mmCIF file of C-alpha atoms in Angstrom:
data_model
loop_
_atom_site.group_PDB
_atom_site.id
_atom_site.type_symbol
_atom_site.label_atom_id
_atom_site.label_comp_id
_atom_site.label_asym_id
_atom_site.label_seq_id
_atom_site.Cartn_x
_atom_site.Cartn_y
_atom_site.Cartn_z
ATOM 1 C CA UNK A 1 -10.858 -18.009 -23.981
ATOM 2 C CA UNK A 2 -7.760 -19.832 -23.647
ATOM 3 C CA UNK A 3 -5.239 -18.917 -21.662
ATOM 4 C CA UNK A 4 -2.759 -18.597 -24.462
ATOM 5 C CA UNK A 5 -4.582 -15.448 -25.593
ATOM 6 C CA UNK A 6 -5.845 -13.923 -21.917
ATOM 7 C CA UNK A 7 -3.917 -10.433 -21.250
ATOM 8 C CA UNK A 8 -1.457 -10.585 -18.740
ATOM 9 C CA UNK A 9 -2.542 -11.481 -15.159
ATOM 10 C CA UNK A 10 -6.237 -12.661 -16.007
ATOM 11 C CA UNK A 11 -5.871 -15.229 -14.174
ATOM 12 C CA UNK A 12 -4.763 -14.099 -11.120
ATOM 13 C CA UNK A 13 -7.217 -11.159 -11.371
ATOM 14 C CA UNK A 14 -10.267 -13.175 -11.746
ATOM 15 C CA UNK A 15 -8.875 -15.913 -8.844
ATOM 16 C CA UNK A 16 -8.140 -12.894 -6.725
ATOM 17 C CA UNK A 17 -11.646 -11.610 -6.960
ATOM 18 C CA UNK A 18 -13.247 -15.225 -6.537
ATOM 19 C CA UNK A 19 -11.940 -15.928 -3.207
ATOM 20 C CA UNK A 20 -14.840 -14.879 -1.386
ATOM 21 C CA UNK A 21 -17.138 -16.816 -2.933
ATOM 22 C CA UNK A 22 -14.754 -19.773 -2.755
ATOM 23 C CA UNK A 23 -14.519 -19.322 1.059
ATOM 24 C CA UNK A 24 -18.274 -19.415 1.643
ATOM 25 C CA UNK A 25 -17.703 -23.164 0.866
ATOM 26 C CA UNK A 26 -15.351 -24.279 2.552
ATOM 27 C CA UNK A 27 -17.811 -25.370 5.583
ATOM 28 C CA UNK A 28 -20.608 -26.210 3.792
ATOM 29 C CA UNK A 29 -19.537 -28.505 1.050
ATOM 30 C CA UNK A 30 -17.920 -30.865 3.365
ATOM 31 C CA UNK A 31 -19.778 -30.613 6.580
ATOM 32 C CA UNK A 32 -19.008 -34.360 7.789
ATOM 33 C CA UNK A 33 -15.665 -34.583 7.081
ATOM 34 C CA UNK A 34 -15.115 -31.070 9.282
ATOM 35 C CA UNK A 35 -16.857 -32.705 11.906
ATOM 36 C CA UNK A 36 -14.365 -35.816 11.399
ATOM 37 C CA UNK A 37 -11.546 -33.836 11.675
ATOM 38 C CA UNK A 38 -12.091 -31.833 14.769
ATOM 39 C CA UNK A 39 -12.996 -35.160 16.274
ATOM 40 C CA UNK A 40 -9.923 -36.895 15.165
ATOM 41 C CA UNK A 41 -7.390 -34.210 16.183
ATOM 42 C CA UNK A 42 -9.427 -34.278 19.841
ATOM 43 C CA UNK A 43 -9.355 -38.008 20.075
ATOM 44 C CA UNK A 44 -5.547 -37.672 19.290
ATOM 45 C CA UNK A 45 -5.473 -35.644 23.066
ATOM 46 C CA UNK A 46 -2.291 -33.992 21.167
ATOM 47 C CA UNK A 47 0.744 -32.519 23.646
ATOM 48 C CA UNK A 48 2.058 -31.242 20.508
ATOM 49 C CA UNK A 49 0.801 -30.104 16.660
ATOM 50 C CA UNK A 50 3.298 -31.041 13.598
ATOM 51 C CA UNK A 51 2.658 -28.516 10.419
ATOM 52 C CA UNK A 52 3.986 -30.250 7.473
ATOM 53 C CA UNK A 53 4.203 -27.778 4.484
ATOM 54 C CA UNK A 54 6.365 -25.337 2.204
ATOM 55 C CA UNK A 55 6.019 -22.628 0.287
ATOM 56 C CA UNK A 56 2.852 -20.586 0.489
ATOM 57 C CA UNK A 57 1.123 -23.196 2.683
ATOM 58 C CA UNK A 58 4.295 -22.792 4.942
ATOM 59 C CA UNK A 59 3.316 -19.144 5.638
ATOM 60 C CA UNK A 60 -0.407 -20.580 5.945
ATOM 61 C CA UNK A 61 1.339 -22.949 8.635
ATOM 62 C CA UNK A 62 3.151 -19.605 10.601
ATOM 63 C CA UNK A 63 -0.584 -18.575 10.812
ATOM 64 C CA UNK A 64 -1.390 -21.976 11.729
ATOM 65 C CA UNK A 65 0.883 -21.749 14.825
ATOM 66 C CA UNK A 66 0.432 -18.607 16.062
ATOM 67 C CA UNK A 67 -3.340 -19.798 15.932
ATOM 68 C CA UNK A 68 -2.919 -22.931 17.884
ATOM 69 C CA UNK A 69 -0.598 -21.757 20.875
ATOM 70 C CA UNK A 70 -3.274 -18.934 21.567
ATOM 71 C CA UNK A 71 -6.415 -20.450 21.088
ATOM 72 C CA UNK A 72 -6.064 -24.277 21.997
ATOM 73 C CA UNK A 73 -2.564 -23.687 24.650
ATOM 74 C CA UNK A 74 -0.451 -26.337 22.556
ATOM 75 C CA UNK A 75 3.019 -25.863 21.619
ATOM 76 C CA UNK A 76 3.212 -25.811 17.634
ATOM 77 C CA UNK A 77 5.794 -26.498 14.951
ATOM 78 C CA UNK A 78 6.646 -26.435 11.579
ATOM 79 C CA UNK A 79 8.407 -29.491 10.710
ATOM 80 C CA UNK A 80 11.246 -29.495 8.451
ATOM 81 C CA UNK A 81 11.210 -31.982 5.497
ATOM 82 C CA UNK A 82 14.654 -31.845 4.985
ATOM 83 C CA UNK A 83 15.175 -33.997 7.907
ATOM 84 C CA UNK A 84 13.497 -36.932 6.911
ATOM 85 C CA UNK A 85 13.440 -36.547 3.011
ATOM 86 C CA UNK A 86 17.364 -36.037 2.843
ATOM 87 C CA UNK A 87 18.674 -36.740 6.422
ATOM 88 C CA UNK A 88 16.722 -39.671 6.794
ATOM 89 C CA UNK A 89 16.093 -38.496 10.456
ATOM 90 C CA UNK A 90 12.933 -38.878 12.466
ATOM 91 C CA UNK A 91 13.408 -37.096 15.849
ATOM 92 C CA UNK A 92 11.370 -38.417 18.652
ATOM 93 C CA UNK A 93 7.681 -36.708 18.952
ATOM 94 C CA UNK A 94 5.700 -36.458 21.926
ATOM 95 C CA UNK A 95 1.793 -37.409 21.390
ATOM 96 C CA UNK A 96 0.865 -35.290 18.781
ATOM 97 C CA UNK A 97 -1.171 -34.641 15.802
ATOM 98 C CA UNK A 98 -0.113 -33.330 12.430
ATOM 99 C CA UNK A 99 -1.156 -31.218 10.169
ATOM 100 C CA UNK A 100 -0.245 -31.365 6.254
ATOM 101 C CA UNK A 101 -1.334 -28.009 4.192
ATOM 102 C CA UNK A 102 -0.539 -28.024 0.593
ATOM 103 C CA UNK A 103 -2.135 -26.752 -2.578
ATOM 104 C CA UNK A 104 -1.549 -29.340 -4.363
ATOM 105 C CA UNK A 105 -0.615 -32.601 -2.001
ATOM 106 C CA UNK A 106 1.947 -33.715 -4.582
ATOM 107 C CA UNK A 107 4.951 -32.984 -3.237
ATOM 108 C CA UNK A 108 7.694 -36.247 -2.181
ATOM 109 C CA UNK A 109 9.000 -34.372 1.081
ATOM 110 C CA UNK A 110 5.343 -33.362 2.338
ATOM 111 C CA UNK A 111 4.625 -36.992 1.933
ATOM 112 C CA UNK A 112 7.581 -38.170 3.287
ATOM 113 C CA UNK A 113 7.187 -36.262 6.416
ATOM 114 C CA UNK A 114 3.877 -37.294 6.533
ATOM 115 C CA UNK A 115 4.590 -41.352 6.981
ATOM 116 C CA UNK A 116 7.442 -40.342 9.037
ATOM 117 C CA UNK A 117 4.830 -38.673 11.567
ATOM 118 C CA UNK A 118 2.773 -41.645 11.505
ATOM 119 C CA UNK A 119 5.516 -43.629 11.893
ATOM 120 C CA UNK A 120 6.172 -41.730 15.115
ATOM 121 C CA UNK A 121 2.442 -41.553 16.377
ATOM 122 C CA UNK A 122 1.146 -38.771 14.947
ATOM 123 C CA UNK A 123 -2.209 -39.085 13.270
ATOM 124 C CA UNK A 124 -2.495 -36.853 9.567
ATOM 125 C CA UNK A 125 -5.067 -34.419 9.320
ATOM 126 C CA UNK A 126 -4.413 -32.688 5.656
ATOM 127 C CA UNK A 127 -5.801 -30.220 3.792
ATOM 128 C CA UNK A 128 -4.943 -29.923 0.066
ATOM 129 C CA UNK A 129 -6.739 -28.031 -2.990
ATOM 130 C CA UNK A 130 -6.795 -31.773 -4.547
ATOM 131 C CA UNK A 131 -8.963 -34.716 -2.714
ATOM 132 C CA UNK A 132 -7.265 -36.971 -5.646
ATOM 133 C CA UNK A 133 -3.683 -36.054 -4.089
ATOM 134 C CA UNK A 134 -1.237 -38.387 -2.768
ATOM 135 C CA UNK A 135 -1.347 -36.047 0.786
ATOM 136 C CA UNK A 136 -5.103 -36.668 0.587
ATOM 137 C CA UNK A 137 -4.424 -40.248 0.328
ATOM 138 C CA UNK A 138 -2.650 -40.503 3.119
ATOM 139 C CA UNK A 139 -4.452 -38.714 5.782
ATOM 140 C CA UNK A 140 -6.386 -39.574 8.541
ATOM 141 C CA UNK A 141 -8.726 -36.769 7.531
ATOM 142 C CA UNK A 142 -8.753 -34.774 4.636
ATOM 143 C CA UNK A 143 -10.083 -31.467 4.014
ATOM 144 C CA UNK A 144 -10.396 -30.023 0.777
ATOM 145 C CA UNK A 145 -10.040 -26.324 0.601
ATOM 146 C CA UNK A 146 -12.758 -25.921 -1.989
ATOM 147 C CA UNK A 147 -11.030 -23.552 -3.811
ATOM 148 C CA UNK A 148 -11.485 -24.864 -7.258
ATOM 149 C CA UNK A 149 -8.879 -24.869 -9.993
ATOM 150 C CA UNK A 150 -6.332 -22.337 -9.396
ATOM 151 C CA UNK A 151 -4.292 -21.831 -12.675
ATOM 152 C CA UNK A 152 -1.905 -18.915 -12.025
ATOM 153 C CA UNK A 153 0.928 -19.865 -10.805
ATOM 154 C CA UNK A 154 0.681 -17.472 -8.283
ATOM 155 C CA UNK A 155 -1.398 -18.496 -5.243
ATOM 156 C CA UNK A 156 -4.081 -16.407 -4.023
ATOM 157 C CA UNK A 157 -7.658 -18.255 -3.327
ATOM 158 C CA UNK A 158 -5.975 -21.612 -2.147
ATOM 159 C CA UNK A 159 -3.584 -19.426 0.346
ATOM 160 C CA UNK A 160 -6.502 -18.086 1.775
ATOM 161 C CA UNK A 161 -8.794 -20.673 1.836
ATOM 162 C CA UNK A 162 -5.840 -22.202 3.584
ATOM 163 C CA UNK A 163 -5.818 -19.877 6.252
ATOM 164 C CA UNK A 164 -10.018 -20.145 6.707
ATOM 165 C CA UNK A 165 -9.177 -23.683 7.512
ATOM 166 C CA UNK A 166 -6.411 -23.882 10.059
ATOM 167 C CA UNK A 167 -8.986 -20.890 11.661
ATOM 168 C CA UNK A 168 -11.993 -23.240 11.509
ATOM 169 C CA UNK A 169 -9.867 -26.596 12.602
ATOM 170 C CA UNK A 170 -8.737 -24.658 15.785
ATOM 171 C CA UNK A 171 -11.675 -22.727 16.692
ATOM 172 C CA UNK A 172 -13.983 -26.059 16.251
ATOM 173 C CA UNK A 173 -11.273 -28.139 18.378
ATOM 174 C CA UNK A 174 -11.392 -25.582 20.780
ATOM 175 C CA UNK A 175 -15.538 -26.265 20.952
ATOM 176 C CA UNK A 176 -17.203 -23.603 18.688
ATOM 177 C CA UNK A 177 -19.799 -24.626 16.210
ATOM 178 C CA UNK A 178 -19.544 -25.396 12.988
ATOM 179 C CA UNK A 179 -22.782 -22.878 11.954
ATOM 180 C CA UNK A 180 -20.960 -20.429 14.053
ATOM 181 C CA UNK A 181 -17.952 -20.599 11.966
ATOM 182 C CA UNK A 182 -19.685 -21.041 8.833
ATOM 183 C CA UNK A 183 -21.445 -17.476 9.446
ATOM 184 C CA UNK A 184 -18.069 -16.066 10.739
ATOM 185 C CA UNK A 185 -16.778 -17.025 7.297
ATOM 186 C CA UNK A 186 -19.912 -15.774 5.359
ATOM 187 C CA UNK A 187 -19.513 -12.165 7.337
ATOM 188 C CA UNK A 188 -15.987 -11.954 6.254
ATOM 189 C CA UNK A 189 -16.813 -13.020 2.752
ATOM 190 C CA UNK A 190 -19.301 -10.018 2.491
ATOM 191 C CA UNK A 191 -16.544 -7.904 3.482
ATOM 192 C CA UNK A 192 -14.158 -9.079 1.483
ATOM 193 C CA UNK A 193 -16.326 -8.711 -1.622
ATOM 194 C CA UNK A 194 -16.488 -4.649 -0.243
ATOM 195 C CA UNK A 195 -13.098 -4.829 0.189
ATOM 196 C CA UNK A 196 -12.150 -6.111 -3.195
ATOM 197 C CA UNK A 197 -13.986 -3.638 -5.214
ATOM 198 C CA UNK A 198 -12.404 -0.680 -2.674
ATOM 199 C CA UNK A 199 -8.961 -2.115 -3.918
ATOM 200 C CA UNK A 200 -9.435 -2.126 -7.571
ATOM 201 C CA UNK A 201 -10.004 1.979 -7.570
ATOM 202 C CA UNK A 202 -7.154 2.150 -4.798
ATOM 203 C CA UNK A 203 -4.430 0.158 -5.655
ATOM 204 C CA UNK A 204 -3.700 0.729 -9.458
ATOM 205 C CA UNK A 205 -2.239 4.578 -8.517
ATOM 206 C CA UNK A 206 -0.043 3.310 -5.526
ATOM 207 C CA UNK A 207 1.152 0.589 -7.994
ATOM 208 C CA UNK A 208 1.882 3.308 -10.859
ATOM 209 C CA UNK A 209 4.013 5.038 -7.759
ATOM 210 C CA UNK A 210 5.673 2.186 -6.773
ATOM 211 C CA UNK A 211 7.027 0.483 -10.162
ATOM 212 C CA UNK A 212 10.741 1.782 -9.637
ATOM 213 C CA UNK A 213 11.015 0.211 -6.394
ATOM 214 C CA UNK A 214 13.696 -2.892 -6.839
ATOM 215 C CA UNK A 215 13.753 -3.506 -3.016
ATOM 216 C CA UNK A 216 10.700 -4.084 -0.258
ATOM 217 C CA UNK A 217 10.451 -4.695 3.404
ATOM 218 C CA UNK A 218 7.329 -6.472 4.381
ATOM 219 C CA UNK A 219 6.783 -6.134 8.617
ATOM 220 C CA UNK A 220 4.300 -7.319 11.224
ATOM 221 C CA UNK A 221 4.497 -9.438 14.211
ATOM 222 C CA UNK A 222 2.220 -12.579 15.500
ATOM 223 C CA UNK A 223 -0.223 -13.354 13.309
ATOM 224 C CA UNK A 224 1.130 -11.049 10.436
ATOM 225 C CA UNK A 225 4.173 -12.582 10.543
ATOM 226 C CA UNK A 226 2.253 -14.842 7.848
ATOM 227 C CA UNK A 227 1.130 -12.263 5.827
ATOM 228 C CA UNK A 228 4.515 -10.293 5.837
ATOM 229 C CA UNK A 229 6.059 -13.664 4.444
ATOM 230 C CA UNK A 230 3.225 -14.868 1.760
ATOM 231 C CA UNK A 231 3.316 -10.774 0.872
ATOM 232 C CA UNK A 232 7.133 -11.077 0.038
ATOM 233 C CA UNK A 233 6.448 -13.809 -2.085
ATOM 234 C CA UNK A 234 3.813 -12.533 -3.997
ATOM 235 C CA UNK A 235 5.922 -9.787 -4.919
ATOM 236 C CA UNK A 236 8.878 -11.811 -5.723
ATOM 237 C CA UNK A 237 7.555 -14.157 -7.678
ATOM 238 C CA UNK A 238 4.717 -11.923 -10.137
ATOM 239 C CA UNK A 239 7.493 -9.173 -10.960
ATOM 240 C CA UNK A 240 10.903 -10.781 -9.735
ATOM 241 C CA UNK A 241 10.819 -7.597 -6.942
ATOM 242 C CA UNK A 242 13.580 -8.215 -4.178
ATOM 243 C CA UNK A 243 10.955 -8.759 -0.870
ATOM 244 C CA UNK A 244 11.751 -9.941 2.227
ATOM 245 C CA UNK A 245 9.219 -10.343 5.270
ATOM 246 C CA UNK A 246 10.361 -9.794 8.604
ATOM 247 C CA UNK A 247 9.366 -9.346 12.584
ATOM 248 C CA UNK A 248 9.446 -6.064 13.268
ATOM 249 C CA UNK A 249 11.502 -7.336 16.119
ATOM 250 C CA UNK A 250 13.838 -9.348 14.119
ATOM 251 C CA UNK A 251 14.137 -5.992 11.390
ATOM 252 C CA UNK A 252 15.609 -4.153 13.797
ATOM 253 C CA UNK A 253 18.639 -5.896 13.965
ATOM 254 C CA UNK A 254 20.711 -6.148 10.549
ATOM 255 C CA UNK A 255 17.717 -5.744 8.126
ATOM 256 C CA UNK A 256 17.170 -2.313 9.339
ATOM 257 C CA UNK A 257 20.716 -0.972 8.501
ATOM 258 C CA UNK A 258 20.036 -2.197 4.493
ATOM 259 C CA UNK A 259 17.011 0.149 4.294
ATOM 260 C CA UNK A 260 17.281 3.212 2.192
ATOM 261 C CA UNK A 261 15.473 5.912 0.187
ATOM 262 C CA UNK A 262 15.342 2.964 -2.628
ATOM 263 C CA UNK A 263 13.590 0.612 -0.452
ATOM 264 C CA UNK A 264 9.525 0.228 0.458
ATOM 265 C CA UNK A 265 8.751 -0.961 3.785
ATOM 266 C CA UNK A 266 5.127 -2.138 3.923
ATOM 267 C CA UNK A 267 3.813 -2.090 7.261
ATOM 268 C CA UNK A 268 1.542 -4.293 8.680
ATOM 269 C CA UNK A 269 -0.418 -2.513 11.399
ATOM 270 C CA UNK A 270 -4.009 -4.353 10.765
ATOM 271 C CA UNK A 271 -3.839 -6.094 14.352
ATOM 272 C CA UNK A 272 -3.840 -4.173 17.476
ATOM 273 C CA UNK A 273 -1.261 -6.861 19.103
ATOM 274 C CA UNK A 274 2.029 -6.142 17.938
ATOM 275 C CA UNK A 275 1.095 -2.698 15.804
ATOM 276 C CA UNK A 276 3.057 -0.668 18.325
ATOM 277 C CA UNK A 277 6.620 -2.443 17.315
ATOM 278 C CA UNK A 278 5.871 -2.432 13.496
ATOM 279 C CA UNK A 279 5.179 1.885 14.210
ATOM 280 C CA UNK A 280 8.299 1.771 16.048
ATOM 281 C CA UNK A 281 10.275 0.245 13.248
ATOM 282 C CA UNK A 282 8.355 2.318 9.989
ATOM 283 C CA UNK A 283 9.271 5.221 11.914
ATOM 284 C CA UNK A 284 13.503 4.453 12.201
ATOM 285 C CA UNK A 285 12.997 3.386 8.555
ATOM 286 C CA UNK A 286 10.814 6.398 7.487
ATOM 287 C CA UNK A 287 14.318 8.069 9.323
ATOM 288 C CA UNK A 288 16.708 6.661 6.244
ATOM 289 C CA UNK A 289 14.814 7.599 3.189
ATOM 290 C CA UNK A 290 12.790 5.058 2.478
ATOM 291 C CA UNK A 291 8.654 5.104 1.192
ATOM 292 C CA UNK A 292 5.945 3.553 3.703
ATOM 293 C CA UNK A 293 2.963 1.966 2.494
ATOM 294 C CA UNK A 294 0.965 0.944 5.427
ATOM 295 C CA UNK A 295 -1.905 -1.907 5.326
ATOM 296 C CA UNK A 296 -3.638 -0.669 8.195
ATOM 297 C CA UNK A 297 -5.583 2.340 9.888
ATOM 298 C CA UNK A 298 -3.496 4.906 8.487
ATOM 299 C CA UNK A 299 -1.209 5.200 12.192
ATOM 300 C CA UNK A 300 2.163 5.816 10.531
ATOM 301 C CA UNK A 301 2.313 9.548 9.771
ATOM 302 C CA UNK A 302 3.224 10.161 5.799
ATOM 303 C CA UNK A 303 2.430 6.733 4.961
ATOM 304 C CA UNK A 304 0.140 5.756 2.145
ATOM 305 C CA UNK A 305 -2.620 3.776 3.920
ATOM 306 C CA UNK A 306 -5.178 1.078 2.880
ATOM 307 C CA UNK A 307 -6.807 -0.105 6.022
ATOM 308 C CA UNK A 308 -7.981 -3.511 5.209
ATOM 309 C CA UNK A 309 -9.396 -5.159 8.161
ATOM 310 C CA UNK A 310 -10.662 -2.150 10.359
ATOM 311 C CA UNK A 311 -13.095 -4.002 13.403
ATOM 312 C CA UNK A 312 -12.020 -7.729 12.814
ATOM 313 C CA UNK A 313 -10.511 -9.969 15.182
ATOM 314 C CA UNK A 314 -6.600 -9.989 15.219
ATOM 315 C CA UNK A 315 -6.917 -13.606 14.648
ATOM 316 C CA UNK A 316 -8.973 -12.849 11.099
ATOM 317 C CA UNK A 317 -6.628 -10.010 10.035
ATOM 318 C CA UNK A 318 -4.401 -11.984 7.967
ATOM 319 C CA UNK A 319 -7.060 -13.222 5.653
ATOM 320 C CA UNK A 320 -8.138 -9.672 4.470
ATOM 321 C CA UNK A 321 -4.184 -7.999 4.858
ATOM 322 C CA UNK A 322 -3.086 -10.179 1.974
ATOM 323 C CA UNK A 323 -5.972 -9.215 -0.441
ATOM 324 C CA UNK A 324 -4.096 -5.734 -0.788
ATOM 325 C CA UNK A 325 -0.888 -7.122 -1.198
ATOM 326 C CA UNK A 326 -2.680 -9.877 -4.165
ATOM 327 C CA UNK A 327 -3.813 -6.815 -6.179
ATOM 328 C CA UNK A 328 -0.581 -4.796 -5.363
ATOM 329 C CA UNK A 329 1.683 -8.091 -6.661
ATOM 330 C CA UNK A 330 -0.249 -8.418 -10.207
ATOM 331 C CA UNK A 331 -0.443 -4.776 -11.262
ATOM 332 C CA UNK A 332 3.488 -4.302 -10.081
ATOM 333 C CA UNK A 333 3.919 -7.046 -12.255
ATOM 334 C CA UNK A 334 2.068 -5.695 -15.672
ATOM 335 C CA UNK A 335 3.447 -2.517 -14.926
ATOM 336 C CA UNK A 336 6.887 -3.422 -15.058
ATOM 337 C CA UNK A 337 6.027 -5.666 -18.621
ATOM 338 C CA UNK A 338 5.816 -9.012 -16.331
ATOM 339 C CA UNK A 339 2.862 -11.842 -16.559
ATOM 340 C CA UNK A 340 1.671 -12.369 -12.995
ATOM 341 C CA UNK A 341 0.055 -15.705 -14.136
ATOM 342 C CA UNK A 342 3.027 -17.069 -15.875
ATOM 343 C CA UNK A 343 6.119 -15.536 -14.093
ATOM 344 C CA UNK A 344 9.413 -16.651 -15.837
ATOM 345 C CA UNK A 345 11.099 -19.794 -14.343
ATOM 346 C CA UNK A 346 8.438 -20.554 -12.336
ATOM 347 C CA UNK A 347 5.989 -23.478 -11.963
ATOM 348 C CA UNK A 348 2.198 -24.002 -10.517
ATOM 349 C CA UNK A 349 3.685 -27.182 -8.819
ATOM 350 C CA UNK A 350 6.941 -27.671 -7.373
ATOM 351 C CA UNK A 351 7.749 -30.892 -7.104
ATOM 352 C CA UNK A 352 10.597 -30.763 -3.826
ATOM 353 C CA UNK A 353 12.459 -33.785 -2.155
#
């Protein structure tokens, strides 16, 4: 059937539902070059990693660096393209490796950034949804996120797959096995698949609840932080929602004060590192008015709950959190008489310089 004729949010339904299958081969399909790219990014003895991406790999990236600072001890950044795709500016890098993330591995400033980093000394490790890509091209290394065609324009299976692989880059730098990993990935596969069919009784009656809101608050801390942002956009972008994600250190400042019985604060209390602060703020928000939904183990009292990643590893929690959110984005969408897999305005690839 072609898409021209598929009922609204198809697409992004039947992506949604194939991302665990999708992540059980990202290891397998490209053993060697895994193996080549954990070598490379040791060899590189890096005082510094580079993340070059935007977008929804640029909240794959915020995972990314959380992920690299605690398990191999480097500092981490997100580089900004701006600087050397309209500034024209290459600042001075200590020895380094980078790391390029992008769905597609089409964009000019990703790939600008890119030979600016080599330029500098920094070898290219990237991983795209597209071994044909110019990003592929370039690299060092490149890992393909096996994802398959993703045709929504909404990202769901590349985003996570995305995520799978910064996870298995670090975790085999840092000296773990690749069949380790592989059956860490299967094991959260399997409960994602559980997971999945939990959310489609769950989630279409808190989406029939939630249609009126215009405004939403996403908040977690550390490795969240990713989720709260790639949440955000999901919701912006299926059903044009106004979401924002936030630190629930950061929301207490000025974002706090905009909160009212119109707004939905989603809480992100999956991981036991940070959950306290993100309770702390859900409860002075819970104090002006506003409706809690709560992707977690049901700790904020008179939230609605779905508790997503009970038992895994903070470090893991972001790649089940956003499976929720996924589901919650396209039915907001249809509810409110938007397509999730052809939002208005919007494009699959965005083409930035």
């Amino acid at each position: 059937m072609s898409a021209a004729v598929m009922a609204p949010g198809a697409l992004m339904r039947a992506e949604i539902a194939e991302q665990p299958a999708r992540w059980r081969d990202l290891i397998p399909t490209q053993r060697t070059a895994w193996e080549a790219a954990i070598d490379a990014f040791r060899a590189a003895t890096p005082e510094l990693v580079a993340f070059v991406a935007r977008g929804s790999s640029d909240h794959a990236a915020i995972y990314g660096q959380y992920l690299v600072q605690r398990v191999l001890g480097l500092p981490a950044l997100l580089t900004t393209p701006s600087l050397h795709s309209v500034l024209g500016v290459t600042p001075a890098y200590p020895s380094g490796v980078q790391v390029a993330i992008s769905q597609s591995g089409r964009s000019p400033d990703l790939a600008a950034t890119a030979v600016a980093l080599r330029a500098a000394g920094l070898p290219l490790l990237s991983i795209t949804n597209d071994a044909a890509s110019g990003l592929a091209g370039l690299a060092d290394v490149h890992l393909d996120l096996a994802a398959g065609p993703e045709l929504s324009v909404a990202a769901t299976k590349s985003y996570t797959a995305e995520l799978l692989a910064v996870h298995t880059l670090a975790r085999g730098v840092a000296g773990e096995e690749l069949p380790r990993l592989e059956d860490e990935v299967d094991a959260l596969a399997t409960r994602a698949d559980g997971l999945l069919d939990r959310l489609e009784v769950e989630v279409g009656p808190i989406a029939s609840k939630l249609a009126d809101v215009e405004r939403m608050m996403l908040v977690g801390r550390a490795f969240s932080m990713a989720t709260a942002k790639e949440g955000a956009l999901k919701l912006m972008e299926t059903s044009g929602i106004a979401a924002s994600g936030w630190s629930a250190a950061d929301a207490t400042h000025g974002p706090l004060g905009q909160v009212d019985e119109h707004t939905l604060v989603i809480a992100l209390t999956g991981a036991s590192a940070g959950r306290e602060s993100v309770v702390d703020f859900a409860a002075a928000a819970r104090a002006r008015g506003v409706r809690i939904l709560e992707i977690g183990p049901a700790v904020i009292p008179g939230s609605t709950s779905i508790d997503a990643a009970a038992g895994v590893p903070d470090e893991l929690v972001p790649v089940l959190e956003i499976l929720p959110l996924q589901v919650l984005a396209a039915e907001l969408a249809i509810l409110r008489g938007s397509d999730p897999d052809r939002p208005e305005g919007l494009r699959k690839v965005t083409l930035t310089r």
